Short mmCIF file of C-alpha atoms in Angstrom, two decimals:
data_model
loop_
_atom_site.label_atom_id
_atom_site.label_comp_id
_atom_site.label_asym_id
_atom_site.label_seq_id
_atom_site.Cartn_x
_atom_site.Cartn_y
_atom_site.Cartn_z
CA MET A 26 -19.19 -7.94 -4.57
CA GLN A 27 -19.71 -6.13 -1.28
CA ASN A 28 -20.37 -2.40 -1.01
CA ASP A 29 -18.71 -1.29 2.21
CA PHE A 30 -17.49 2.15 1.13
CA GLU A 31 -19.30 5.36 2.07
CA LEU A 32 -18.46 8.79 0.68
CA LEU A 33 -18.67 11.47 3.36
CA ALA A 34 -17.42 14.62 1.58
CA ASN A 35 -16.11 15.85 -1.77
CA ASP A 36 -13.79 18.78 -2.42
CA GLN A 37 -15.41 21.44 -4.60
CA HIS A 38 -12.19 22.41 -6.40
CA SER A 39 -10.64 19.00 -7.10
CA ASN A 40 -11.54 15.31 -7.15
CA ALA A 41 -10.47 14.83 -3.52
CA ARG A 42 -12.85 12.69 -1.43
CA HIS A 43 -13.26 11.78 2.22
CA GLY A 44 -14.75 8.34 2.74
CA ARG A 45 -15.07 5.41 5.08
CA LEU A 46 -14.33 1.77 4.25
CA LYS A 47 -15.67 -1.02 6.47
CA THR A 48 -13.56 -4.18 6.81
CA ALA A 49 -13.71 -7.30 8.95
CA HIS A 50 -11.15 -5.83 11.38
CA GLY A 51 -12.35 -2.25 11.55
CA VAL A 52 -13.20 0.95 9.72
CA ILE A 53 -10.69 2.89 7.59
CA ASP A 54 -11.15 6.62 7.08
CA THR A 55 -9.90 7.77 3.68
CA PRO A 56 -7.67 9.24 2.39
CA ALA A 57 -5.52 6.66 4.18
CA PHE A 58 -1.84 5.76 4.22
CA MET A 59 -0.87 2.12 4.82
CA PRO A 60 2.51 1.49 6.47
CA ILE A 61 4.25 -1.41 4.77
CA GLY A 62 4.80 -4.59 6.77
CA THR A 63 6.44 -6.63 4.02
CA GLN A 64 7.38 -9.64 6.15
CA GLY A 65 4.68 -9.34 8.80
CA SER A 66 6.41 -6.37 10.44
CA VAL A 67 6.59 -2.65 9.75
CA LYS A 68 10.36 -2.29 9.97
CA GLY A 69 11.52 -1.10 13.39
CA VAL A 70 8.01 -0.49 14.78
CA SER A 71 5.80 -2.68 16.96
CA PRO A 72 2.03 -3.10 16.45
CA ARG A 73 1.49 -1.31 19.79
CA GLU A 74 3.45 1.69 18.48
CA LEU A 75 1.50 1.64 15.21
CA ARG A 76 -1.75 1.81 17.15
CA LYS A 77 -0.44 4.78 19.15
CA LEU A 78 0.43 6.49 15.85
CA ASN A 79 -3.20 5.92 14.80
CA ALA A 80 -2.32 3.69 11.86
CA GLN A 81 -5.64 2.35 10.60
CA ILE A 82 -4.40 -0.37 8.25
CA ILE A 83 -1.09 -1.96 7.30
CA LEU A 84 0.10 -3.81 4.20
CA GLY A 85 1.51 -7.35 4.11
CA ASN A 86 3.36 -8.91 1.18
CA THR A 87 1.97 -12.11 -0.29
CA TYR A 88 5.16 -13.19 -2.05
CA HIS A 89 7.54 -12.60 0.87
CA LEU A 90 5.27 -14.27 3.45
CA PHE A 91 4.67 -17.19 1.09
CA VAL A 92 8.45 -17.71 0.81
CA ARG A 93 9.17 -17.08 4.51
CA PRO A 94 7.91 -18.19 7.01
CA GLY A 95 5.53 -20.05 4.68
CA LEU A 96 1.81 -20.68 4.83
CA ASP A 97 2.01 -23.67 7.19
CA VAL A 98 3.56 -21.50 9.89
CA ILE A 99 1.04 -18.67 9.43
CA LYS A 100 -1.88 -21.13 9.41
CA HIS A 101 -0.52 -22.70 12.60
CA PHE A 102 -0.79 -19.31 14.32
CA GLY A 103 -4.30 -18.68 12.98
CA GLY A 104 -3.53 -16.14 10.27
CA LEU A 105 -1.38 -13.05 9.90
CA HIS A 106 -3.31 -10.93 12.43
CA ASN A 107 -2.60 -13.41 15.23
CA PHE A 108 0.92 -14.14 14.04
CA MET A 109 2.02 -10.50 14.26
CA SER A 110 -0.35 -9.37 17.06
CA TRP A 111 -2.08 -6.74 14.94
CA ASN A 112 -5.84 -6.45 15.45
CA GLY A 113 -6.54 -3.84 12.76
CA PRO A 114 -7.20 -4.20 9.03
CA ILE A 115 -4.53 -5.67 6.73
CA LEU A 116 -4.24 -5.36 2.96
CA ALA A 117 -2.20 -8.11 1.32
CA ASP A 118 -0.77 -7.36 -2.11
CA SER A 119 -0.91 -10.18 -4.63
CA GLY A 120 2.78 -10.60 -5.38
CA GLY A 121 2.43 -8.78 -8.70
CA TYR A 122 5.05 -6.19 -7.81
CA GLN A 123 7.60 -8.96 -7.16
CA ILE A 124 6.90 -10.22 -10.68
CA PHE A 125 8.25 -6.81 -11.72
CA SER A 126 11.07 -6.39 -9.20
CA LEU A 127 12.41 -9.95 -9.45
CA ALA A 128 12.37 -9.97 -13.25
CA LYS A 129 15.60 -11.97 -13.53
CA LEU A 130 14.19 -14.79 -11.41
CA ARG A 131 10.81 -15.37 -13.05
CA LYS A 132 8.96 -16.50 -16.18
CA ILE A 133 5.46 -15.28 -16.98
CA THR A 134 2.93 -17.43 -18.85
CA GLY A 135 -0.82 -17.22 -19.29
CA ASP A 136 -1.22 -19.63 -16.37
CA GLY A 137 0.80 -17.61 -13.86
CA VAL A 138 4.38 -16.90 -12.82
CA GLU A 139 7.15 -19.43 -12.34
CA PHE A 140 10.05 -18.10 -10.30
CA GLN A 141 13.07 -18.87 -8.17
CA ASN A 142 12.65 -17.33 -4.74
CA HIS A 143 15.26 -14.80 -3.68
CA ILE A 144 16.18 -16.63 -0.44
CA ASP A 145 17.38 -20.07 -1.47
CA GLY A 146 16.58 -20.19 -5.18
CA ALA A 147 13.88 -22.86 -4.79
CA ARG A 148 11.44 -22.96 -7.68
CA ALA A 149 7.81 -22.00 -7.08
CA PHE A 150 4.72 -21.07 -9.05
CA ILE A 151 1.99 -18.49 -8.38
CA SER A 152 -1.20 -18.48 -10.43
CA PRO A 153 -4.20 -16.20 -9.84
CA GLU A 154 -5.83 -19.01 -7.88
CA ILE A 155 -2.73 -19.68 -5.78
CA ALA A 156 -2.37 -15.92 -5.07
CA MET A 157 -5.94 -15.95 -3.76
CA GLU A 158 -5.28 -19.07 -1.67
CA ILE A 159 -2.24 -17.45 -0.09
CA GLN A 160 -4.18 -14.28 0.76
CA ALA A 161 -7.01 -16.35 2.24
CA ALA A 162 -4.47 -18.18 4.42
CA LEU A 163 -3.04 -14.84 5.54
CA GLY A 164 -6.57 -13.75 6.46
CA SER A 165 -6.13 -10.23 5.12
CA ASP A 166 -9.11 -7.89 5.13
CA ILE A 167 -8.37 -6.77 1.57
CA ALA A 168 -6.95 -9.06 -1.13
CA MET A 169 -5.52 -7.94 -4.46
CA VAL A 170 -5.86 -9.70 -7.80
CA LEU A 171 -2.66 -11.03 -9.36
CA ASP A 172 -1.34 -8.57 -11.94
CA GLU A 173 1.73 -7.88 -14.03
CA CYS A 174 3.47 -4.57 -13.36
CA VAL A 175 5.31 -3.51 -16.51
CA PRO A 176 8.62 -1.60 -16.31
CA TYR A 177 9.38 1.91 -17.51
CA PRO A 178 10.06 2.46 -20.32
CA CYS A 179 7.83 -0.14 -21.92
CA GLU A 180 6.81 -0.61 -25.55
CA TYR A 181 3.13 -0.18 -26.40
CA ASP A 182 2.56 -3.73 -27.64
CA TYR A 183 4.00 -5.29 -24.48
CA ALA A 184 1.99 -2.94 -22.23
CA ALA A 185 -1.18 -3.86 -24.16
CA LYS A 186 -0.58 -7.61 -23.86
CA SER A 187 0.30 -7.22 -20.18
CA ALA A 188 -2.87 -5.24 -19.41
CA GLU A 189 -4.93 -7.88 -21.19
CA LEU A 190 -3.21 -10.63 -19.18
CA THR A 191 -3.90 -8.72 -15.95
CA GLY A 192 -7.57 -8.59 -16.95
CA ARG A 193 -7.72 -12.35 -17.53
CA TRP A 194 -5.99 -13.02 -14.21
CA ALA A 195 -8.42 -10.65 -12.46
CA ARG A 196 -11.36 -12.64 -13.81
CA ARG A 197 -9.83 -15.87 -12.49
CA CYS A 198 -9.20 -14.29 -9.07
CA LYS A 199 -12.80 -13.16 -8.81
CA GLN A 200 -14.09 -16.56 -9.91
CA TRP A 201 -11.95 -18.30 -7.27
CA LYS A 202 -13.24 -16.01 -4.53
CA GLU A 203 -16.88 -16.44 -5.51
CA GLU A 204 -16.62 -20.23 -5.67
CA ASN A 205 -14.76 -20.54 -2.37
CA ALA A 206 -16.91 -17.96 -0.56
CA GLN A 207 -19.98 -19.97 -1.57
CA ARG A 208 -18.34 -23.20 -0.38
CA SER A 209 -17.34 -21.58 2.93
CA THR A 210 -20.87 -20.27 3.47
CA LEU A 211 -22.34 -23.72 2.85
CA ASN A 212 -19.86 -25.27 5.29
CA ALA A 213 -20.80 -22.69 7.92
CA GLN A 214 -24.45 -23.70 7.64
CA ARG A 215 -23.73 -27.39 8.36
CA PRO A 216 -23.50 -28.90 11.86
CA THR A 217 -20.05 -28.63 13.42
CA GLN A 218 -19.70 -32.45 13.40
CA GLU A 219 -19.63 -32.37 9.62
CA SER A 220 -17.35 -29.42 9.12
CA GLU A 221 -15.21 -27.24 11.29
CA ILE A 222 -15.05 -23.67 10.00
CA SER A 223 -11.41 -22.65 9.66
CA ASN A 224 -10.02 -19.15 9.97
CA GLU A 225 -9.18 -19.41 6.28
CA GLN A 226 -12.79 -20.14 5.29
CA SER A 227 -14.06 -17.26 7.44
CA ALA A 228 -11.50 -14.94 5.86
CA ILE A 229 -12.67 -15.77 2.33
CA VAL A 230 -16.25 -14.74 3.13
CA GLY A 231 -15.30 -11.42 4.79
CA GLN A 232 -12.36 -10.54 2.54
CA LEU A 233 -12.70 -7.61 0.15
CA LEU A 234 -11.15 -8.03 -3.31
CA PHE A 235 -9.64 -5.16 -5.30
CA GLY A 236 -9.01 -5.18 -9.05
CA ILE A 237 -5.89 -3.54 -10.52
CA VAL A 238 -5.66 -1.23 -13.53
CA GLN A 239 -2.52 -1.50 -15.66
CA GLY A 240 -1.47 -0.09 -19.06
CA GLY A 241 1.90 1.55 -18.55
CA THR A 242 2.14 5.20 -19.59
CA PHE A 243 -0.37 4.88 -22.44
CA ASP A 244 -3.62 6.78 -21.96
CA ASP A 245 -5.76 4.52 -24.14
CA LEU A 246 -4.47 1.36 -22.46
CA ARG A 247 -5.14 2.81 -19.01
CA ARG A 248 -8.67 3.71 -20.07
CA GLU A 249 -9.33 0.28 -21.61
CA SER A 250 -7.85 -1.54 -18.62
CA ALA A 251 -9.97 0.49 -16.20
CA GLN A 252 -13.13 -0.25 -18.17
CA ALA A 253 -12.35 -3.97 -18.40
CA ILE A 254 -11.54 -4.32 -14.69
CA VAL A 255 -14.60 -2.31 -13.60
CA ALA A 256 -16.81 -4.47 -15.82
CA LEU A 257 -15.77 -7.50 -13.74
CA GLY A 258 -17.01 -5.83 -10.54
CA PHE A 259 -14.72 -5.57 -7.51
CA ASP A 260 -14.95 -4.15 -3.98
CA GLY A 261 -12.33 -1.52 -4.84
CA TYR A 262 -9.94 -0.54 -7.61
CA ALA A 263 -6.20 0.01 -7.61
CA ILE A 264 -3.99 1.77 -10.13
CA GLY A 265 -0.80 -0.25 -10.44
CA GLY A 266 2.37 0.14 -12.47
CA VAL A 267 3.06 3.69 -11.30
CA SER A 268 6.15 4.96 -9.49
CA VAL A 269 8.31 2.44 -11.36
CA GLY A 270 10.83 4.96 -12.67
CA GLU A 271 8.64 7.11 -14.91
CA PRO A 272 8.71 10.95 -14.69
CA GLU A 273 6.22 12.40 -12.23
CA ASP A 274 4.05 13.94 -14.95
CA GLU A 275 3.68 10.48 -16.56
CA MET A 276 2.70 9.06 -13.17
CA MET A 277 0.01 11.69 -12.73
CA ARG A 278 -1.26 11.18 -16.27
CA ALA A 279 -1.60 7.43 -15.73
CA VAL A 280 -3.92 8.12 -12.81
CA GLU A 281 -5.81 10.86 -14.65
CA SER A 282 -6.40 8.51 -17.61
CA ALA A 283 -7.97 5.79 -15.46
CA GLU A 284 -9.79 7.74 -12.73
CA PRO A 285 -12.85 8.90 -14.77
CA PHE A 286 -13.73 5.25 -15.45
CA LEU A 287 -13.60 4.10 -11.81
CA PRO A 288 -16.87 3.98 -9.85
CA THR A 289 -17.31 6.86 -7.41
CA ASN A 290 -18.86 4.55 -4.81
CA LYS A 291 -15.79 2.31 -4.51
CA PRO A 292 -12.38 3.02 -2.91
CA ARG A 293 -9.43 3.82 -5.22
CA TYR A 294 -5.91 2.72 -4.29
CA ALA A 295 -2.79 4.25 -5.90
CA MET A 296 -0.17 1.56 -5.35
CA GLY A 297 3.39 2.28 -4.20
CA LEU A 298 3.10 6.05 -3.71
CA GLY A 299 4.83 8.32 -2.77
CA THR A 300 6.33 11.56 -1.39
CA PRO A 301 4.04 13.80 0.70
CA PRO A 302 3.41 16.24 -2.20
CA GLN A 303 2.68 13.29 -4.51
CA LEU A 304 0.14 11.92 -2.04
CA LEU A 305 -1.71 15.22 -1.93
CA GLU A 306 -1.66 15.46 -5.73
CA MET A 307 -3.05 11.93 -5.95
CA ILE A 308 -5.77 12.77 -3.43
CA ALA A 309 -6.68 15.77 -5.59
CA ARG A 310 -7.02 13.33 -8.50
CA GLY A 311 -9.54 11.17 -6.65
CA MET A 312 -7.35 8.53 -5.00
CA ASP A 313 -8.21 7.23 -1.51
CA MET A 314 -5.53 4.78 -0.36
CA PHE A 315 -1.74 4.71 -0.53
CA ASP A 316 1.28 2.68 0.51
CA CYS A 317 4.97 3.51 0.22
CA VAL A 318 8.35 2.37 1.56
CA LEU A 319 9.69 5.94 1.78
CA PRO A 320 8.91 6.83 5.43
CA THR A 321 10.56 3.68 6.81
CA ARG A 322 13.30 3.15 4.22
CA LEU A 323 14.58 6.72 4.22
CA ALA A 324 14.44 6.73 8.03
CA ARG A 325 16.98 3.92 8.03
CA ASN A 326 19.23 6.19 5.95
CA GLY A 327 18.85 9.10 8.40
CA THR A 328 16.29 11.12 6.44
CA ALA A 329 13.29 12.66 8.20
CA PHE A 330 10.11 14.06 6.64
CA THR A 331 8.65 17.37 7.81
CA ALA A 332 5.80 19.55 6.58
CA THR A 333 8.29 21.73 4.72
CA GLY A 334 10.48 18.97 3.28
CA THR A 335 13.13 16.40 4.14
CA LEU A 336 16.07 16.64 6.54
CA ASN A 337 19.16 14.44 6.34
CA LEU A 338 20.01 14.14 10.02
CA LYS A 339 23.45 12.72 9.21
CA ASN A 340 24.55 16.21 8.23
CA ALA A 341 27.03 17.98 10.53
CA GLU A 342 24.79 21.07 10.75
CA PHE A 343 22.56 19.19 13.19
CA ALA A 344 25.30 18.12 15.62
CA LEU A 345 24.51 20.89 18.15
CA ASP A 346 20.85 21.41 17.19
CA LYS A 347 18.62 21.35 20.30
CA ARG A 348 15.37 21.49 18.34
CA PRO A 349 13.16 18.44 17.73
CA ILE A 350 13.03 17.01 14.21
CA GLU A 351 9.93 19.17 13.65
CA GLU A 352 8.51 21.93 15.83
CA ASN A 353 5.04 21.26 17.27
CA CYS A 354 5.18 17.59 16.27
CA ALA A 355 3.51 15.20 18.72
CA CYS A 356 5.42 12.05 17.73
CA PRO A 357 7.50 10.18 20.37
CA ALA A 358 10.81 11.31 18.83
CA CYS A 359 9.94 15.01 18.78
CA ARG A 360 8.41 14.99 22.27
CA GLU A 361 11.59 13.70 23.91
CA PHE A 362 14.69 14.05 21.75
CA THR A 363 16.75 16.67 19.88
CA ARG A 364 18.10 16.63 16.35
CA GLY A 365 21.60 16.64 17.80
CA TYR A 366 20.99 13.52 19.88
CA ILE A 367 19.29 11.66 17.03
CA ARG A 368 22.19 12.59 14.72
CA HIS A 369 24.60 11.15 17.30
CA LEU A 370 22.62 7.89 17.38
CA ILE A 371 22.67 7.63 13.59
CA LYS A 372 26.41 8.32 13.35
CA ALA A 373 27.08 5.81 16.14
CA GLU A 374 24.91 3.25 14.33
CA GLU A 375 22.62 2.89 17.31
CA ILE A 376 19.31 1.20 16.42
CA LEU A 377 17.35 3.71 18.51
CA GLY A 378 18.19 6.50 16.08
CA LEU A 379 16.66 4.64 13.12
CA ARG A 380 13.60 3.75 15.19
CA LEU A 381 13.03 7.35 16.30
CA ILE A 382 13.17 8.68 12.74
CA THR A 383 10.90 5.85 11.58
CA LEU A 384 8.33 6.72 14.24
CA HIS A 385 8.52 10.38 13.25
CA ASN A 386 8.18 9.67 9.53
CA LEU A 387 5.19 7.38 9.97
CA HIS A 388 3.55 9.96 12.23
CA SER A 389 4.22 12.59 9.56
CA TYR A 390 2.56 10.54 6.81
CA LEU A 391 -0.40 9.47 8.92
CA ASN A 392 -0.90 13.00 10.20
CA LEU A 393 -0.86 14.31 6.62
CA MET A 394 -3.75 11.97 5.77
CA ASN A 395 -5.66 13.13 8.85
CA ARG A 396 -5.08 16.74 7.84
CA ALA A 397 -6.22 16.01 4.27
CA ARG A 398 -9.47 14.48 5.56
CA SER A 399 -10.12 17.52 7.75
CA GLU A 400 -9.40 19.96 4.91
CA ILE A 401 -11.76 18.08 2.57
CA GLU A 402 -14.48 18.23 5.23
CA ARG A 403 -13.92 21.98 5.62
CA GLY A 404 -13.87 22.60 1.88
CA THR A 405 -10.31 23.97 2.00
CA PHE A 406 -8.31 21.01 0.68
CA ASP A 407 -7.30 22.63 -2.61
CA GLN A 408 -5.79 25.69 -0.90
CA PHE A 409 -4.02 23.43 1.61
CA ARG A 410 -2.60 21.22 -1.14
CA LYS A 411 -1.26 24.12 -3.18
CA ALA A 412 0.36 25.79 -0.16
CA PHE A 413 1.92 22.52 1.06
CA VAL A 414 3.39 21.62 -2.35
CA ALA A 415 4.73 25.16 -2.86
CA GLU A 416 6.57 25.16 0.49
CA TYR A 417 7.90 21.60 0.34
CA ARG A 418 11.65 21.18 -0.28
CA THR A 419 13.74 18.02 -0.59
CA ARG A 420 17.00 18.66 1.24
CA ASP A 421 19.85 16.15 0.85
CA ALA A 422 17.53 13.14 0.97
CA VAL A 423 19.44 9.90 0.67
CA PRO A 424 18.44 8.23 -2.62
CA ILE A 425 16.48 4.99 -2.46
CA GLU A 426 18.56 1.94 -3.26
#
């Protein structure tokens, strides 16, 4: 496995780290937040706007892109980067979360997952090897092993069997990558008359592969899963199966149980998290990378994130408010528009209103990561985290559907 992660600073009062991860499409400074582009698009935002917001990396969804538009279309356009006109790093998840979220449409076996897709009900099958093939076709900079994300609550025996299955699948994913990277390298060394090097083959060689720790809310299973996944040797390590309905203290404990067993010289990715205070708490617990639907999904419901909490801009109190969403914010929405105008757009169901809040929320999350990196460098992260969490208030946020 490659070693492309460099630690630049450590916080003296927590496990927070500032690092730098090199990928085929650029460098990522950590802690880093990844906007979610489930279907090859971060909802409501163009790649040009993402670059202006200083997004370093985005996330694409293996399952959804496999179902629609399909791999033949994405291959035709030369991979996901070309297809969506994004020239920065992309992380593609493995489809494991959809195994969890589409539970009524799938059947899990030791070989993989058989499912009916949610669009037209057509039957399909994803194995660890197929998940790797899909991610190679996408050309993502970071691929994830196929895993099973167990629900909450979950019985111990099921969580144990699931974690063991995730470990076996991880081994198969790594084996597939090693075999195909070797084959791609050999092809690259031959004359072009014998073999044309495809974008897919090039992607396999340069693609980083992250393992995933599972184990539900059980400390011993988290520890054992972390040890088993680390023993296989990956480019980075993710903690999965969190933020699936468990109380926040259980979420934190799942990370705390696994973190001591993860290598310090590899990036750590807490999957599917979270609110701004949760992100800072996870950074304090040694996590480096995050993704979450909250900034874009809540924006579409009229909810904005600020440094002191959330605002539901549908509320009548903002009808005559001439202030920006957040004072001293440099995002496009706050530079040009008032709360009152944005509320009007939301109430009138104008698309611009949802886009403006989305731009603001993404700026807020990305700026929080930038601030966290600076505070770690200065040695003041722990004070910053405690003050931020203490002042943060959730005000009338629309619940996630």
